[in-house]
GROMACS .gro file of N, CA and C in nm:
model
  432
    1UNK      N    1  16.671  19.464  -5.296
    1UNK     CA    2  16.805  19.417  -5.448
    1UNK      C    3  16.976  19.462  -5.386
    2UNK      N    4  16.954  19.567  -5.363
    2UNK     CA    5  17.100  19.634  -5.317
    2UNK      C    6  17.164  19.538  -5.200
    3UNK      N    7  17.075  19.558  -5.078
    3UNK     CA    8  17.055  19.465  -5.030
    3UNK      C    9  17.154  19.351  -5.050
    4UNK      N   10  17.157  19.303  -5.167
    4UNK     CA   11  17.165  19.114  -5.157
    4UNK      C   12  17.317  19.161  -5.251
    5UNK      N   13  17.284  19.231  -5.294
    5UNK     CA   14  17.371  19.277  -5.438
    5UNK      C   15  17.541  19.308  -5.296
    6UNK      N   16  17.498  19.357  -5.188
    6UNK     CA   17  17.616  19.368  -5.075
    6UNK      C   18  17.683  19.280  -5.009
    7UNK      N   19  17.529  19.180  -4.974
    7UNK     CA   20  17.568  19.032  -4.869
    7UNK      C   21  17.589  18.950  -5.030
    8UNK      N   22  17.566  18.974  -5.184
    8UNK     CA   23  17.645  18.868  -5.207
    8UNK      C   24  17.821  18.889  -5.247
    9UNK      N   25  17.906  18.999  -5.248
    9UNK     CA   26  17.985  19.089  -5.302
    9UNK      C   27  18.046  19.084  -5.169
   10UNK      N   28  18.031  19.117  -5.059
   10UNK     CA   29  18.071  19.021  -4.875
   10UNK      C   30  18.131  18.925  -4.891
   11UNK      N   31  18.027  18.801  -4.931
   11UNK     CA   32  18.044  18.692  -4.957
   11UNK      C   33  18.198  18.658  -5.029
   12UNK      N   34  18.190  18.706  -5.189
   12UNK     CA   35  18.271  18.693  -5.291
   12UNK      C   36  18.429  18.747  -5.182
   13UNK      N   37  18.424  18.788  -5.141
   13UNK     CA   38  18.534  18.903  -5.079
   13UNK      C   39  18.588  18.827  -5.011
   14UNK      N   40  18.472  18.771  -4.877
   14UNK     CA   41  18.566  18.691  -4.802
   14UNK      C   42  18.594  18.603  -4.840
   15UNK      N   43  18.603  18.484  -4.939
   15UNK     CA   44  18.581  18.343  -4.984
   15UNK      C   45  18.707  18.411  -5.125
   16UNK      N   46  18.777  18.491  -5.114
   16UNK     CA   47  18.916  18.548  -5.197
   16UNK      C   48  19.031  18.435  -5.203
   17UNK      N   49  19.030  18.483  -5.048
   17UNK     CA   50  19.167  18.366  -5.062
   17UNK      C   51  19.135  18.217  -5.113
   18UNK      N   52  19.044  18.162  -5.094
   18UNK     CA   53  19.015  18.058  -5.150
   18UNK      C   54  19.041  18.003  -5.293
   19UNK      N   55  19.006  18.080  -5.368
   19UNK     CA   56  18.980  18.064  -5.516
   19UNK      C   57  19.087  17.964  -5.585
   20UNK      N   58  19.168  18.006  -5.525
   20UNK     CA   59  19.331  17.932  -5.596
   20UNK      C   60  19.267  17.752  -5.602
   21UNK      N   61  19.273  17.776  -5.441
   21UNK     CA   62  19.276  17.610  -5.430
   21UNK      C   63  19.125  17.577  -5.489
   22UNK      N   64  19.029  17.630  -5.460
   22UNK     CA   65  18.902  17.557  -5.553
   22UNK      C   66  18.871  17.559  -5.647
   23UNK      N   67  18.963  17.679  -5.753
   23UNK     CA   68  19.033  17.639  -5.867
   23UNK      C   69  19.083  17.462  -5.917
   24UNK      N   70  19.192  17.462  -5.821
   24UNK     CA   71  19.289  17.331  -5.830
   24UNK      C   72  19.201  17.198  -5.812
   25UNK      N   73  19.146  17.254  -5.737
   25UNK     CA   74  19.001  17.115  -5.622
   25UNK      C   75  18.942  17.091  -5.773
   26UNK      N   76  18.875  17.177  -5.844
   26UNK     CA   77  18.763  17.159  -5.927
   26UNK      C   78  18.843  17.072  -6.111
   27UNK      N   79  18.984  17.132  -6.131
   27UNK     CA   80  19.080  17.091  -6.252
   27UNK      C   81  19.052  16.975  -6.199
   28UNK      N   82  19.080  16.918  -6.097
   28UNK     CA   83  19.132  16.748  -6.036
   28UNK      C   84  18.978  16.684  -6.060
   29UNK      N   85  18.895  16.739  -6.046
   29UNK     CA   86  18.767  16.634  -6.071
   29UNK      C   87  18.726  16.681  -6.169
   30UNK      N   88  18.735  16.779  -6.282
   30UNK     CA   89  18.725  16.834  -6.412
   30UNK      C   90  18.813  16.724  -6.486
   31UNK      N   91  18.985  16.663  -6.471
   31UNK     CA   92  19.078  16.592  -6.508
   31UNK      C   93  19.042  16.415  -6.505
   32UNK      N   94  18.964  16.370  -6.341
   32UNK     CA   95  18.919  16.232  -6.336
   32UNK      C   96  18.770  16.229  -6.415
   33UNK      N   97  18.737  16.292  -6.444
   33UNK     CA   98  18.636  16.301  -6.532
   33UNK      C   99  18.649  16.250  -6.639
   34UNK      N  100  18.759  16.357  -6.676
   34UNK     CA  101  18.755  16.309  -6.807
   34UNK      C  102  18.817  16.128  -6.871
   35UNK      N  103  18.893  16.124  -6.777
   35UNK     CA  104  18.974  16.013  -6.784
   35UNK      C  105  18.842  15.962  -6.747
   36UNK      N  106  18.743  15.879  -6.674
   36UNK     CA  107  18.700  15.775  -6.646
   36UNK      C  108  18.595  15.844  -6.781
   37UNK      N  109  18.513  15.890  -6.823
   37UNK     CA  110  18.450  15.902  -6.980
   37UNK      C  111  18.559  15.787  -7.041
   38UNK      N  112  18.699  15.816  -7.030
   38UNK     CA  113  18.753  15.794  -7.185
   38UNK      C  114  18.811  15.636  -7.114
   39UNK      N  115  18.817  15.606  -6.984
   39UNK     CA  116  18.829  15.471  -6.924
   39UNK      C  117  18.704  15.402  -6.995
   40UNK      N  118  18.543  15.458  -6.957
   40UNK     CA  119  18.450  15.343  -6.990
   40UNK      C  120  18.447  15.385  -7.149
   41UNK      N  121  18.451  15.474  -7.213
   41UNK     CA  122  18.456  15.471  -7.346
   41UNK      C  123  18.569  15.353  -7.411
   42UNK      N  124  18.688  15.376  -7.386
   42UNK     CA  125  18.735  15.207  -7.405
   42UNK      C  126  18.727  15.097  -7.367
   43UNK      N  127  18.686  15.126  -7.283
   43UNK     CA  128  18.604  14.967  -7.212
   43UNK      C  129  18.472  14.924  -7.255
   44UNK      N  130  18.371  14.977  -7.322
   44UNK     CA  131  18.255  14.945  -7.335
   44UNK      C  132  18.197  15.021  -7.476
   45UNK      N  133  18.239  15.153  -7.553
   45UNK     CA  134  18.228  15.195  -7.643
   45UNK      C  135  18.159  15.377  -7.561
   46UNK      N  136  18.053  15.388  -7.677
   46UNK     CA  137  17.967  15.535  -7.603
   46UNK      C  138  17.862  15.502  -7.494
   47UNK      N  139  17.852  15.371  -7.505
   47UNK     CA  140  17.743  15.291  -7.435
   47UNK      C  141  17.714  15.299  -7.334
   48UNK      N  142  17.894  15.285  -7.282
   48UNK     CA  143  17.873  15.245  -7.129
   48UNK      C  144  17.867  15.426  -7.090
   49UNK      N  145  17.858  15.541  -7.094
   49UNK     CA  146  17.807  15.604  -7.023
   49UNK      C  147  17.702  15.651  -7.027
   50UNK      N  148  17.687  15.687  -6.886
   50UNK     CA  149  17.553  15.724  -6.881
   50UNK      C  150  17.477  15.883  -6.768
   51UNK      N  151  17.386  15.932  -6.813
   51UNK     CA  152  17.359  16.086  -6.730
   51UNK      C  153  17.354  16.055  -6.578
   52UNK      N  154  17.338  15.896  -6.555
   52UNK     CA  155  17.298  15.881  -6.424
   52UNK      C  156  17.430  15.891  -6.354
   53UNK      N  157  17.602  15.873  -6.450
   53UNK     CA  158  17.675  15.900  -6.353
   53UNK      C  159  17.754  16.040  -6.369
   54UNK      N  160  17.716  16.041  -6.473
   54UNK     CA  161  17.760  16.170  -6.517
   54UNK      C  162  17.698  16.302  -6.411
   55UNK      N  163  17.625  16.270  -6.359
   55UNK     CA  164  17.547  16.317  -6.305
   55UNK      C  165  17.592  16.363  -6.118
   56UNK      N  166  17.666  16.220  -6.098
   56UNK     CA  167  17.760  16.197  -5.983
   56UNK      C  168  17.852  16.292  -5.997
   57UNK      N  169  17.928  16.366  -6.088
   57UNK     CA  170  18.023  16.463  -6.078
   57UNK      C  171  17.965  16.626  -5.988
   58UNK      N  172  17.798  16.640  -6.100
   58UNK     CA  173  17.781  16.819  -5.983
   58UNK      C  174  17.814  16.758  -5.867
   59UNK      N  175  17.771  16.620  -5.776
   59UNK     CA  176  17.746  16.579  -5.625
   59UNK      C  177  17.827  16.660  -5.560
   60UNK      N  178  17.957  16.585  -5.683
   60UNK     CA  179  18.095  16.545  -5.606
   60UNK      C  180  18.184  16.734  -5.617
   61UNK      N  181  18.136  16.781  -5.724
   61UNK     CA  182  18.205  16.940  -5.719
   61UNK      C  183  18.117  17.014  -5.631
   62UNK      N  184  17.989  16.989  -5.540
   62UNK     CA  185  17.940  17.056  -5.451
   62UNK      C  186  17.957  17.003  -5.335
   63UNK      N  187  17.940  16.846  -5.255
   63UNK     CA  188  18.006  16.832  -5.229
   63UNK      C  189  18.175  16.872  -5.180
   64UNK      N  190  18.306  16.850  -5.281
   64UNK     CA  191  18.422  16.924  -5.211
   64UNK      C  192  18.405  17.077  -5.266
   65UNK      N  193  18.344  17.157  -5.287
   65UNK     CA  194  18.342  17.295  -5.273
   65UNK      C  195  18.270  17.320  -5.163
   66UNK      N  196  18.176  17.264  -5.060
   66UNK     CA  197  18.067  17.299  -4.955
   66UNK      C  198  18.179  17.263  -4.842
   67UNK      N  199  18.261  17.144  -4.871
   67UNK     CA  200  18.345  17.092  -4.749
   67UNK      C  201  18.529  17.202  -4.728
   68UNK      N  202  18.504  17.257  -4.890
   68UNK     CA  203  18.627  17.341  -4.831
   68UNK      C  204  18.576  17.477  -4.800
   69UNK      N  205  18.488  17.530  -4.841
   69UNK     CA  206  18.429  17.673  -4.788
   69UNK      C  207  18.389  17.677  -4.653
   70UNK      N  208  18.366  17.488  -4.579
   70UNK     CA  209  18.332  17.537  -4.447
   70UNK      C  210  18.483  17.548  -4.387
   71UNK      N  211  18.562  17.470  -4.424
   71UNK     CA  212  18.672  17.456  -4.317
   71UNK      C  213  18.750  17.550  -4.335
   72UNK      N  214  18.709  17.669  -4.443
   72UNK     CA  215  18.859  17.750  -4.463
   72UNK      C  216  18.694  17.889  -4.365
   73UNK      N  217  18.620  17.843  -4.344
   73UNK     CA  218  18.565  17.947  -4.236
   73UNK      C  219  18.596  17.885  -4.125
   74UNK      N  220  18.630  17.799  -4.121
   74UNK     CA  221  18.666  17.733  -3.947
   74UNK      C  222  18.813  17.776  -3.930
   75UNK      N  223  18.882  17.795  -4.024
   75UNK     CA  224  19.057  17.804  -4.021
   75UNK      C  225  19.043  17.944  -4.034
   76UNK      N  226  18.957  18.062  -4.087
   76UNK     CA  227  18.969  18.178  -4.010
   76UNK      C  228  18.907  18.183  -3.869
   77UNK      N  229  18.812  18.163  -3.873
   77UNK     CA  230  18.755  18.228  -3.734
   77UNK      C  231  18.856  18.136  -3.640
   78UNK      N  232  18.816  17.994  -3.637
   78UNK     CA  233  18.946  17.934  -3.505
   78UNK      C  234  19.086  17.858  -3.484
   79UNK      N  235  19.100  17.841  -3.654
   79UNK     CA  236  19.270  17.759  -3.646
   79UNK      C  237  19.354  17.850  -3.755
   80UNK      N  238  19.336  17.959  -3.761
   80UNK     CA  239  19.467  18.042  -3.830
   80UNK      C  240  19.543  18.077  -3.738
   81UNK      N  241  19.556  18.104  -3.637
   81UNK     CA  242  19.654  18.197  -3.562
   81UNK      C  243  19.716  18.061  -3.499
   82UNK      N  244  19.654  17.943  -3.489
   82UNK     CA  245  19.704  17.805  -3.429
   82UNK      C  246  19.820  17.795  -3.510
   83UNK      N  247  19.758  17.757  -3.618
   83UNK     CA  248  19.899  17.717  -3.738
   83UNK      C  249  19.979  17.780  -3.783
   84UNK      N  250  19.942  17.902  -3.796
   84UNK     CA  251  20.017  18.027  -3.796
   84UNK      C  252  20.162  18.037  -3.783
   85UNK      N  253  20.113  18.016  -3.652
   85UNK     CA  254  20.240  18.024  -3.503
   85UNK      C  255  20.323  17.905  -3.541
   86UNK      N  256  20.306  17.834  -3.562
   86UNK     CA  257  20.407  17.667  -3.625
   86UNK      C  258  20.434  17.687  -3.776
   87UNK      N  259  20.414  17.700  -3.829
   87UNK     CA  260  20.373  17.694  -4.004
   87UNK      C  261  20.381  17.784  -4.069
   88UNK      N  262  20.364  17.928  -4.023
   88UNK     CA  263  20.441  18.041  -4.106
   88UNK      C  264  20.317  18.011  -4.286
   89UNK      N  265  20.203  18.025  -4.250
   89UNK     CA  266  20.163  17.963  -4.313
   89UNK      C  267  19.996  18.019  -4.345
   90UNK      N  268  19.953  18.117  -4.427
   90UNK     CA  269  19.762  18.140  -4.392
   90UNK      C  270  19.688  18.015  -4.400
   91UNK      N  271  19.613  17.988  -4.348
   91UNK     CA  272  19.499  17.902  -4.428
   91UNK      C  273  19.522  17.749  -4.415
   92UNK      N  274  19.634  17.741  -4.337
   92UNK     CA  275  19.729  17.574  -4.357
   92UNK      C  276  19.608  17.504  -4.352
   93UNK      N  277  19.520  17.493  -4.250
   93UNK     CA  278  19.456  17.372  -4.234
   93UNK      C  279  19.342  17.376  -4.384
   94UNK      N  280  19.329  17.458  -4.479
   94UNK     CA  281  19.269  17.471  -4.579
   94UNK      C  282  19.349  17.410  -4.676
   95UNK      N  283  19.453  17.459  -4.746
   95UNK     CA  284  19.527  17.368  -4.782
   95UNK      C  285  19.600  17.233  -4.771
   96UNK      N  286  19.560  17.190  -4.619
   96UNK     CA  287  19.575  17.053  -4.603
   96UNK      C  288  19.464  16.940  -4.697
   97UNK      N  289  19.347  17.029  -4.658
   97UNK     CA  290  19.264  16.961  -4.697
   97UNK      C  291  19.225  16.925  -4.856
   98UNK      N  292  19.283  17.104  -4.900
   98UNK     CA  293  19.206  17.091  -5.063
   98UNK      C  294  19.350  16.999  -5.107
   99UNK      N  295  19.460  16.974  -5.056
   99UNK     CA  296  19.559  16.931  -5.136
   99UNK      C  297  19.543  16.733  -5.139
  100UNK      N  298  19.439  16.685  -4.991
  100UNK     CA  299  19.432  16.605  -4.964
  100UNK      C  300  19.268  16.582  -5.075
  101UNK      N  301  19.213  16.629  -5.118
  101UNK     CA  302  19.104  16.655  -5.198
  101UNK      C  303  19.188  16.572  -5.350
  102UNK      N  304  19.288  16.696  -5.362
  102UNK     CA  305  19.334  16.641  -5.542
  102UNK      C  306  19.420  16.521  -5.515
  103UNK      N  307  19.474  16.468  -5.384
  103UNK     CA  308  19.493  16.293  -5.402
  103UNK      C  309  19.454  16.232  -5.395
  104UNK      N  310  19.322  16.259  -5.345
  104UNK     CA  311  19.170  16.144  -5.371
  104UNK      C  312  19.212  16.111  -5.482
  105UNK      N  313  19.164  16.315  -5.583
  105UNK     CA  314  19.139  16.276  -5.738
  105UNK      C  315  19.221  16.212  -5.820
  106UNK      N  316  19.346  16.205  -5.776
  106UNK     CA  317  19.457  16.179  -5.834
  106UNK      C  318  19.485  16.024  -5.859
  107UNK      N  319  19.462  16.001  -5.732
  107UNK     CA  320  19.425  15.834  -5.724
  107UNK      C  321  19.392  15.736  -5.811
  108UNK      N  322  19.238  15.858  -5.825
  108UNK     CA  323  19.133  15.801  -5.927
  108UNK      C  324  19.203  15.800  -6.053
  109UNK      N  325  19.247  15.925  -6.105
  109UNK     CA  326  19.321  15.939  -6.244
  109UNK      C  327  19.348  15.814  -6.261
  110UNK      N  328  19.465  15.766  -6.160
  110UNK     CA  329  19.583  15.669  -6.186
  110UNK      C  330  19.557  15.534  -6.196
  111UNK      N  331  19.382  15.550  -6.170
  111UNK     CA  332  19.365  15.402  -6.153
  111UNK      C  333  19.261  15.405  -6.285
  112UNK      N  334  19.241  15.510  -6.311
  112UNK     CA  335  19.142  15.554  -6.496
  112UNK      C  336  19.203  15.507  -6.573
  113UNK      N  337  19.332  15.584  -6.578
  113UNK     CA  338  19.458  15.500  -6.669
  113UNK      C  339  19.517  15.433  -6.685
  114UNK      N  340  19.528  15.359  -6.575
  114UNK     CA  341  19.555  15.187  -6.531
  114UNK      C  342  19.479  15.110  -6.600
  115UNK      N  343  19.352  15.144  -6.592
  115UNK     CA  344  19.229  15.057  -6.662
  115UNK      C  345  19.249  15.046  -6.816
  116UNK      N  346  19.256  15.142  -6.843
  116UNK     CA  347  19.226  15.239  -6.937
  116UNK      C  348  19.343  15.159  -7.054
  117UNK      N  349  19.510  15.168  -6.998
  117UNK     CA  350  19.557  15.100  -7.076
  117UNK      C  351  19.649  15.022  -7.022
  118UNK      N  352  19.624  14.911  -6.945
  118UNK     CA  353  19.662  14.799  -6.893
  118UNK      C  354  19.796  14.846  -6.894
  119UNK      N  355  19.842  14.902  -6.827
  119UNK     CA  356  19.969  14.976  -6.771
  119UNK      C  357  20.003  15.027  -6.652
  120UNK      N  358  20.089  14.931  -6.573
  120UNK     CA  359  20.122  15.041  -6.397
  120UNK      C  360  20.240  15.140  -6.443
  121UNK      N  361  20.097  15.226  -6.400
  121UNK     CA  362  20.235  15.416  -6.378
  121UNK      C  363  20.348  15.394  -6.287
  122UNK      N  364  20.337  15.326  -6.190
  122UNK     CA  365  20.492  15.290  -6.056
  122UNK      C  366  20.592  15.247  -6.215
  123UNK      N  367  20.586  15.148  -6.232
  123UNK     CA  368  20.694  15.099  -6.357
  123UNK      C  369  20.693  15.198  -6.461
  124UNK      N  370  20.600  15.194  -6.518
  124UNK     CA  371  20.646  15.288  -6.604
  124UNK      C  372  20.712  15.405  -6.592
  125UNK      N  373  20.716  15.474  -6.495
  125UNK     CA  374  20.811  15.587  -6.376
  125UNK      C  375  20.930  15.527  -6.360
  126UNK      N  376  20.923  15.397  -6.292
  126UNK     CA  377  21.023  15.350  -6.273
  126UNK      C  378  21.142  15.332  -6.393
  127UNK      N  379  21.074  15.323  -6.513
  127UNK     CA  380  21.200  15.237  -6.643
  127UNK      C  381  21.193  15.380  -6.712
  128UNK      N  382  21.117  15.516  -6.693
  128UNK     CA  383  21.182  15.600  -6.761
  128UNK      C  384  21.295  15.697  -6.666
  129UNK      N  385  21.261  15.613  -6.541
  129UNK     CA  386  21.368  15.728  -6.460
  129UNK      C  387  21.521  15.676  -6.446
  130UNK      N  388  21.533  15.495  -6.436
  130UNK     CA  389  21.607  15.454  -6.451
  130UNK      C  390  21.718  15.488  -6.604
  131UNK      N  391  21.609  15.439  -6.735
  131UNK     CA  392  21.628  15.495  -6.841
  131UNK      C  393  21.721  15.668  -6.837
  132UNK      N  394  21.653  15.754  -6.789
  132UNK     CA  395  21.765  15.867  -6.813
  132UNK      C  396  21.884  15.821  -6.688
  133UNK      N  397  21.915  15.823  -6.571
  133UNK     CA  398  21.983  15.752  -6.561
  133UNK      C  399  22.074  15.724  -6.619
  134UNK      N  400  22.042  15.651  -6.712
  134UNK     CA  401  22.141  15.583  -6.796
  134UNK      C  402  22.201  15.675  -6.905
  135UNK      N  403  22.112  15.710  -6.980
  135UNK     CA  404  22.164  15.841  -7.041
  135UNK      C  405  22.281  15.906  -7.028
  136UNK      N  406  22.176  15.973  -6.900
  136UNK     CA  407  22.324  16.080  -6.756
  136UNK      C  408  22.457  16.002  -6.713
  137UNK      N  409  22.434  15.844  -6.714
  137UNK     CA  410  22.625  15.817  -6.714
  137UNK      C  411  22.625  15.765  -6.873
  138UNK      N  412  22.623  15.771  -6.936
  138UNK     CA  413  22.652  15.815  -7.079
  138UNK      C  414  22.701  15.907  -7.157
  139UNK      N  415  22.627  15.989  -7.079
  139UNK     CA  416  22.634  16.162  -7.094
  139UNK      C  417  22.801  16.159  -7.080
  140UNK      N  418  22.764  16.163  -6.908
  140UNK     CA  419  22.968  16.166  -6.824
  140UNK      C  420  22.984  16.111  -6.882
  141UNK      N  421  23.041  16.027  -6.929
  141UNK     CA  422  23.101  15.909  -6.950
  141UNK      C  423  23.202  15.951  -7.098
  142UNK      N  424  23.099  16.052  -7.185
  142UNK     CA  425  23.121  16.086  -7.291
  142UNK      C  426  23.219  16.251  -7.275
  143UNK      N  427  23.230  16.261  -7.143
  143UNK     CA  428  23.285  16.388  -7.114
  143UNK      C  429  23.406  16.368  -7.048
  144UNK      N  430  23.533  16.484  -7.098
  144UNK     CA  431  23.663  16.451  -7.054
  144UNK      C  432  23.651  16.458  -6.939
   0.00000   0.00000   0.00000
């Protein structure tokens, strides 16, 4: 029993540097799941949600986490010195993969938001930025 505890604690301590990346990817998946549920409820009511669709989230979490941990092992043993030489960052490849996974989830969140509210996020952000520029110019005109 002690051997299993030592092995488990060794594995946990080996993967500790990517804990924050795993949490960030997990939060992106959770937010995507929440917006997907919201979109489904808004479009078809509570009957549109099924356990089959929600069970896909478990597969996605397992796939993403397994990929992240596998890439971390590759990065730790093979790529870390290569990337550290040019980018001065530990586990650069692992961070890039985490960023790609988060961008995939953010794209899905954007699509869910647009489907639920029938609004284009880019046009909305563009109008907010243009309005902020108008306010800034109005304020600068008031100052002598």
